[in-house]
Amino acid sequence: MSEKIKVAVLISGNGTNLQALIDACIAPNYPAEIVLVVSNKANAKGIKRAREAGIAARIIDHTNFSSREEFDSELSIILSNSQCKLVCLAGFMRILSESFVNTWPNSILNIHPSLLPSFPGTKTHERALEAGVKFSGCTLHFVTAELDAGPIIGQAAVPVLDNDTPKTLANRVLIEEHKLYALGLELVANKILKNKEADLHREQSTVSKSLINF
Ligand code: GRF
């Protein structure tokens, strides 16, 4: 495949979702490539994963900024410079400001460890177990200014077992997150490529029509 959609991945920790995306991007026909990984935590294990895969990785420590807006505006500049078209949040433990989200419309994806709209926010597995749900899972969605409420790209469900703890449930959900993220990014990137192709055809046909009229 010739053209690939450039993607940046934002992380704060272990980066197993990042690893799933790195692995998916190895396939020659996968429509996306990771051009940058950014972590707001210096000790995030995901930084090592990125560097081992030969991907540029940067640490932007949010504690060095006096406000959320300042951090987000620096982040936005770094992302723009990477020329990424999509931003994938993969365990990025920061809320993004409205102005950041509006700068990247329909371009930010997030994986959340519950079947949204149930259990937005944190401590999802604890709350799912407390509520006694029989299925939990994960959701890949576009990010909007409202927390964990953007349009859903895809979901995967897992059964909740009688002896589940938050940890065992989290582990079972995480396996599905990895598959869902790789698949969802593929769908979104392919859609962008298709739209670009359609735009190009439209442009070409406009040019040829105007040549005929000339
Ligand atoms: C995942 O469960 C993700 O859904 C949540 O944080 C966890 C990050 O895991 N937002 P990892 O860093 O990708 O391993």
PDB file of N, CA, C and O in Angstrom, residues 4-41:
ATOM      1  N   LYS A   4      -0.141   5.936   3.524  1.00  0.00           N
ATOM      2  CA  LYS A   4      -0.625   5.533   4.845  1.00  0.00           C
ATOM      3  C   LYS A   4      -0.983   6.783   5.640  1.00  0.00           C
ATOM      4  O   LYS A   4      -0.355   7.827   5.460  1.00  0.00           O
ATOM      5  N   ILE A   5      -1.949   6.653   6.504  1.00  0.00           N
ATOM      6  CA  ILE A   5      -2.344   7.781   7.348  1.00  0.00           C
ATOM      7  C   ILE A   5      -1.383   7.876   8.535  1.00  0.00           C
ATOM      8  O   ILE A   5      -1.171   6.897   9.257  1.00  0.00           O
ATOM      9  N   LYS A   6      -0.836   9.067   8.712  1.00  0.00           N
ATOM     10  CA  LYS A   6       0.127   9.281   9.803  1.00  0.00           C
ATOM     11  C   LYS A   6      -0.622   9.449  11.133  1.00  0.00           C
ATOM     12  O   LYS A   6      -1.584  10.226  11.212  1.00  0.00           O
ATOM     13  N   VAL A   7      -0.134   8.715  12.123  1.00  0.00           N
ATOM     14  CA  VAL A   7      -0.819   8.680  13.411  1.00  0.00           C
ATOM     15  C   VAL A   7       0.163   9.017  14.537  1.00  0.00           C
ATOM     16  O   VAL A   7       1.319   8.586  14.506  1.00  0.00           O
ATOM     17  N   ALA A   8      -0.314   9.787  15.516  1.00  0.00           N
ATOM     18  CA  ALA A   8       0.458   9.989  16.753  1.00  0.00           C
ATOM     19  C   ALA A   8      -0.282   9.263  17.872  1.00  0.00           C
ATOM     20  O   ALA A   8      -1.517   9.210  17.870  1.00  0.00           O
ATOM     21  N   VAL A   9       0.457   8.683  18.789  1.00  0.00           N
ATOM     22  CA  VAL A   9      -0.168   7.964  19.908  1.00  0.00           C
ATOM     23  C   VAL A   9       0.245   8.634  21.211  1.00  0.00           C
ATOM     24  O   VAL A   9       1.431   8.884  21.442  1.00  0.00           O
ATOM     25  N   LEU A  10      -0.748   8.953  22.041  1.00  0.00           N
ATOM     26  CA  LEU A  10      -0.477   9.581  23.337  1.00  0.00           C
ATOM     27  C   LEU A  10      -0.652   8.539  24.441  1.00  0.00           C
ATOM     28  O   LEU A  10      -1.672   7.839  24.479  1.00  0.00           O
ATOM     29  N   ILE A  11       0.330   8.461  25.323  1.00  0.00           N
ATOM     30  CA  ILE A  11       0.311   7.452  26.381  1.00  0.00           C
ATOM     31  C   ILE A  11       0.687   8.087  27.731  1.00  0.00           C
ATOM     32  O   ILE A  11       1.229   9.201  27.771  1.00  0.00           O
ATOM     33  N   SER A  12       0.438   7.330  28.791  1.00  0.00           N
ATOM     34  CA  SER A  12       0.910   7.755  30.123  1.00  0.00           C
ATOM     35  C   SER A  12       1.579   6.602  30.855  1.00  0.00           C
ATOM     36  O   SER A  12       2.150   6.821  31.914  1.00  0.00           O
ATOM     37  N   GLY A  13       1.433   5.371  30.336  1.00  0.00           N
ATOM     38  CA  GLY A  13       1.891   4.247  31.161  1.00  0.00           C
ATOM     39  C   GLY A  13       2.446   3.083  30.375  1.00  0.00           C
ATOM     40  O   GLY A  13       3.307   3.240  29.507  1.00  0.00           O
ATOM     41  N   ASN A  14       1.888   1.925  30.669  1.00  0.00           N
ATOM     42  CA  ASN A  14       2.417   0.653  30.177  1.00  0.00           C
ATOM     43  C   ASN A  14       2.493   0.567  28.651  1.00  0.00           C
ATOM     44  O   ASN A  14       3.438   0.027  28.078  1.00  0.00           O
ATOM     45  N   GLY A  15       1.459   1.070  27.991  1.00  0.00           N
ATOM     46  CA  GLY A  15       1.506   1.133  26.533  1.00  0.00           C
ATOM     47  C   GLY A  15       1.240  -0.189  25.823  1.00  0.00           C
ATOM     48  O   GLY A  15       1.731  -0.407  24.718  1.00  0.00           O
ATOM     49  N   THR A  16       0.404  -1.055  26.435  1.00  0.00           N
ATOM     50  CA  THR A  16       0.100  -2.306  25.723  1.00  0.00           C
ATOM     51  C   THR A  16      -0.808  -2.039  24.515  1.00  0.00           C
ATOM     52  O   THR A  16      -0.702  -2.729  23.501  1.00  0.00           O
ATOM     53  N   ASN A  17      -1.679  -1.025  24.621  1.00  0.00           N
ATOM     54  CA  ASN A  17      -2.484  -0.660  23.443  1.00  0.00           C
ATOM     55  C   ASN A  17      -1.586  -0.076  22.358  1.00  0.00           C
ATOM     56  O   ASN A  17      -1.775  -0.356  21.170  1.00  0.00           O
ATOM     57  N   LEU A  18      -0.619   0.738  22.767  1.00  0.00           N
ATOM     58  CA  LEU A  18       0.363   1.261  21.807  1.00  0.00           C
ATOM     59  C   LEU A  18       1.049   0.087  21.108  1.00  0.00           C
ATOM     60  O   LEU A  18       1.190   0.086  19.880  1.00  0.00           O
ATOM     61  N   GLN A  19       1.458  -0.927  21.898  1.00  0.00           N
ATOM     62  CA  GLN A  19       2.145  -2.080  21.313  1.00  0.00           C
ATOM     63  C   GLN A  19       1.253  -2.776  20.283  1.00  0.00           C
ATOM     64  O   GLN A  19       1.730  -3.193  19.216  1.00  0.00           O
ATOM     65  N   ALA A  20      -0.040  -2.874  20.605  1.00  0.00           N
ATOM     66  CA  ALA A  20      -0.967  -3.518  19.660  1.00  0.00           C
ATOM     67  C   ALA A  20      -1.016  -2.742  18.345  1.00  0.00           C
ATOM     68  O   ALA A  20      -1.062  -3.327  17.255  1.00  0.00           O
ATOM     69  N   LEU A  21      -0.964  -1.412  18.443  1.00  0.00           N
ATOM     70  CA  LEU A  21      -0.986  -0.589  17.223  1.00  0.00           C
ATOM     71  C   LEU A  21       0.343  -0.703  16.477  1.00  0.00           C
ATOM     72  O   LEU A  21       0.360  -0.779  15.241  1.00  0.00           O
ATOM     73  N   ILE A  22       1.449  -0.712  17.231  1.00  0.00           N
ATOM     74  CA  ILE A  22       2.766  -0.873  16.589  1.00  0.00           C
ATOM     75  C   ILE A  22       2.776  -2.189  15.805  1.00  0.00           C
ATOM     76  O   ILE A  22       3.181  -2.234  14.638  1.00  0.00           O
ATOM     77  N   ASP A  23       2.281  -3.261  16.440  1.00  0.00           N
ATOM     78  CA  ASP A  23       2.285  -4.581  15.794  1.00  0.00           C
ATOM     79  C   ASP A  23       1.386  -4.581  14.553  1.00  0.00           C
ATOM     80  O   ASP A  23       1.737  -5.143  13.527  1.00  0.00           O
ATOM     81  N   ALA A  24       0.215  -3.925  14.671  1.00  0.00           N
ATOM     82  CA  ALA A  24      -0.715  -3.898  13.537  1.00  0.00           C
ATOM     83  C   ALA A  24      -0.092  -3.166  12.349  1.00  0.00           C
ATOM     84  O   ALA A  24      -0.268  -3.553  11.190  1.00  0.00           O
ATOM     85  N   CYS A  25       0.643  -2.082  12.656  1.00  0.00           N
ATOM     86  CA  CYS A  25       1.211  -1.240  11.591  1.00  0.00           C
ATOM     87  C   CYS A  25       2.311  -1.956  10.794  1.00  0.00           C
ATOM     88  O   CYS A  25       2.692  -1.485   9.722  1.00  0.00           O
ATOM     89  N   ILE A  26       2.797  -3.079  11.322  1.00  0.00           N
ATOM     90  CA  ILE A  26       3.849  -3.817  10.605  1.00  0.00           C
ATOM     91  C   ILE A  26       3.302  -4.422   9.306  1.00  0.00           C
ATOM     92  O   ILE A  26       4.014  -4.517   8.309  1.00  0.00           O
ATOM     93  N   ALA A  27       2.030  -4.804   9.314  1.00  0.00           N
ATOM     94  CA  ALA A  27       1.454  -5.433   8.113  1.00  0.00           C
ATOM     95  C   ALA A  27       1.527  -4.473   6.935  1.00  0.00           C
ATOM     96  O   ALA A  27       1.092  -3.322   7.050  1.00  0.00           O
ATOM     97  N   PRO A  28       2.066  -4.920   5.787  1.00  0.00           N
ATOM     98  CA  PRO A  28       2.256  -4.010   4.649  1.00  0.00           C
ATOM     99  C   PRO A  28       0.963  -3.319   4.207  1.00  0.00           C
ATOM    100  O   PRO A  28       0.994  -2.177   3.764  1.00  0.00           O
ATOM    101  N   ASN A  29      -0.171  -4.015   4.343  1.00  0.00           N
ATOM    102  CA  ASN A  29      -1.428  -3.420   3.864  1.00  0.00           C
ATOM    103  C   ASN A  29      -2.159  -2.598   4.912  1.00  0.00           C
ATOM    104  O   ASN A  29      -3.253  -2.098   4.651  1.00  0.00           O
ATOM    105  N   TYR A  30      -1.597  -2.482   6.099  1.00  0.00           N
ATOM    106  CA  TYR A  30      -2.275  -1.697   7.141  1.00  0.00           C
ATOM    107  C   TYR A  30      -2.231  -0.221   6.729  1.00  0.00           C
ATOM    108  O   TYR A  30      -1.190   0.288   6.325  1.00  0.00           O
ATOM    109  N   PRO A  31      -3.366   0.496   6.809  1.00  0.00           N
ATOM    110  CA  PRO A  31      -3.430   1.839   6.216  1.00  0.00           C
ATOM    111  C   PRO A  31      -2.883   2.974   7.094  1.00  0.00           C
ATOM    112  O   PRO A  31      -3.047   4.139   6.745  1.00  0.00           O
ATOM    113  N   ALA A  32      -2.278   2.642   8.236  1.00  0.00           N
ATOM    114  CA  ALA A  32      -1.773   3.711   9.116  1.00  0.00           C
ATOM    115  C   ALA A  32      -0.332   3.429   9.526  1.00  0.00           C
ATOM    116  O   ALA A  32       0.114   2.273   9.535  1.00  0.00           O
ATOM    117  N   GLU A  33       0.379   4.506   9.843  1.00  0.00           N
ATOM    118  CA  GLU A  33       1.738   4.356  10.385  1.00  0.00           C
ATOM    119  C   GLU A  33       1.896   5.313  11.562  1.00  0.00           C
ATOM    120  O   GLU A  33       1.386   6.439  11.535  1.00  0.00           O
ATOM    121  N   ILE A  34       2.595   4.852  12.592  1.00  0.00           N
ATOM    122  CA  ILE A  34       2.790   5.701  13.774  1.00  0.00           C
ATOM    123  C   ILE A  34       4.044   6.541  13.551  1.00  0.00           C
ATOM    124  O   ILE A  34       5.131   6.002  13.347  1.00  0.00           O
ATOM    125  N   VAL A  35       3.856   7.858  13.563  1.00  0.00           N
ATOM    126  CA  VAL A  35       5.004   8.742  13.316  1.00  0.00           C
ATOM    127  C   VAL A  35       5.540   9.350  14.612  1.00  0.00           C
ATOM    128  O   VAL A  35       6.650   9.880  14.635  1.00  0.00           O
ATOM    129  N   LEU A  36       4.735   9.285  15.677  1.00  0.00           N
ATOM    130  CA  LEU A  36       5.171   9.906  16.931  1.00  0.00           C
ATOM    131  C   LEU A  36       4.417   9.302  18.120  1.00  0.00           C
ATOM    132  O   LEU A  36       3.221   9.029  18.026  1.00  0.00           O
ATOM    133  N   VAL A  37       5.153   9.114  19.206  1.00  0.00           N
ATOM    134  CA  VAL A  37       4.524   8.732  20.476  1.00  0.00           C
ATOM    135  C   VAL A  37       4.862   9.830  21.483  1.00  0.00           C
ATOM    136  O   VAL A  37       6.013  10.268  21.573  1.00  0.00           O
ATOM    137  N   VAL A  38       3.839  10.293  22.193  1.00  0.00           N
ATOM    138  CA  VAL A  38       4.067  11.322  23.218  1.00  0.00           C
ATOM    139  C   VAL A  38       3.574  10.787  24.562  1.00  0.00           C
ATOM    140  O   VAL A  38       2.472  10.235  24.647  1.00  0.00           O
ATOM    141  N   SER A  39       4.395  10.948  25.583  1.00  0.00           N
ATOM    142  CA  SER A  39       3.975  10.584  26.935  1.00  0.00           C
ATOM    143  C   SER A  39       4.054  11.810  27.844  1.00  0.00           C
ATOM    144  O   SER A  39       4.984  12.608  27.728  1.00  0.00           O
ATOM    145  N   ASN A  40       3.089  11.942  28.727  1.00  0.00           N
ATOM    146  CA  ASN A  40       3.173  13.036  29.715  1.00  0.00           C
ATOM    147  C   ASN A  40       3.911  12.561  30.968  1.00  0.00           C
ATOM    148  O   ASN A  40       4.093  13.336  31.893  1.00  0.00           O
ATOM    149  N   LYS A  41       4.338  11.293  30.968  1.00  0.00           N
ATOM    150  CA  LYS A  41       5.068  10.739  32.119  1.00  0.00           C
ATOM    151  C   LYS A  41       6.418  10.208  31.636  1.00  0.00           C
ATOM    152  O   LYS A  41       6.475   9.396  30.697  1.00  0.00           O
TER     153      LYS A  41
END
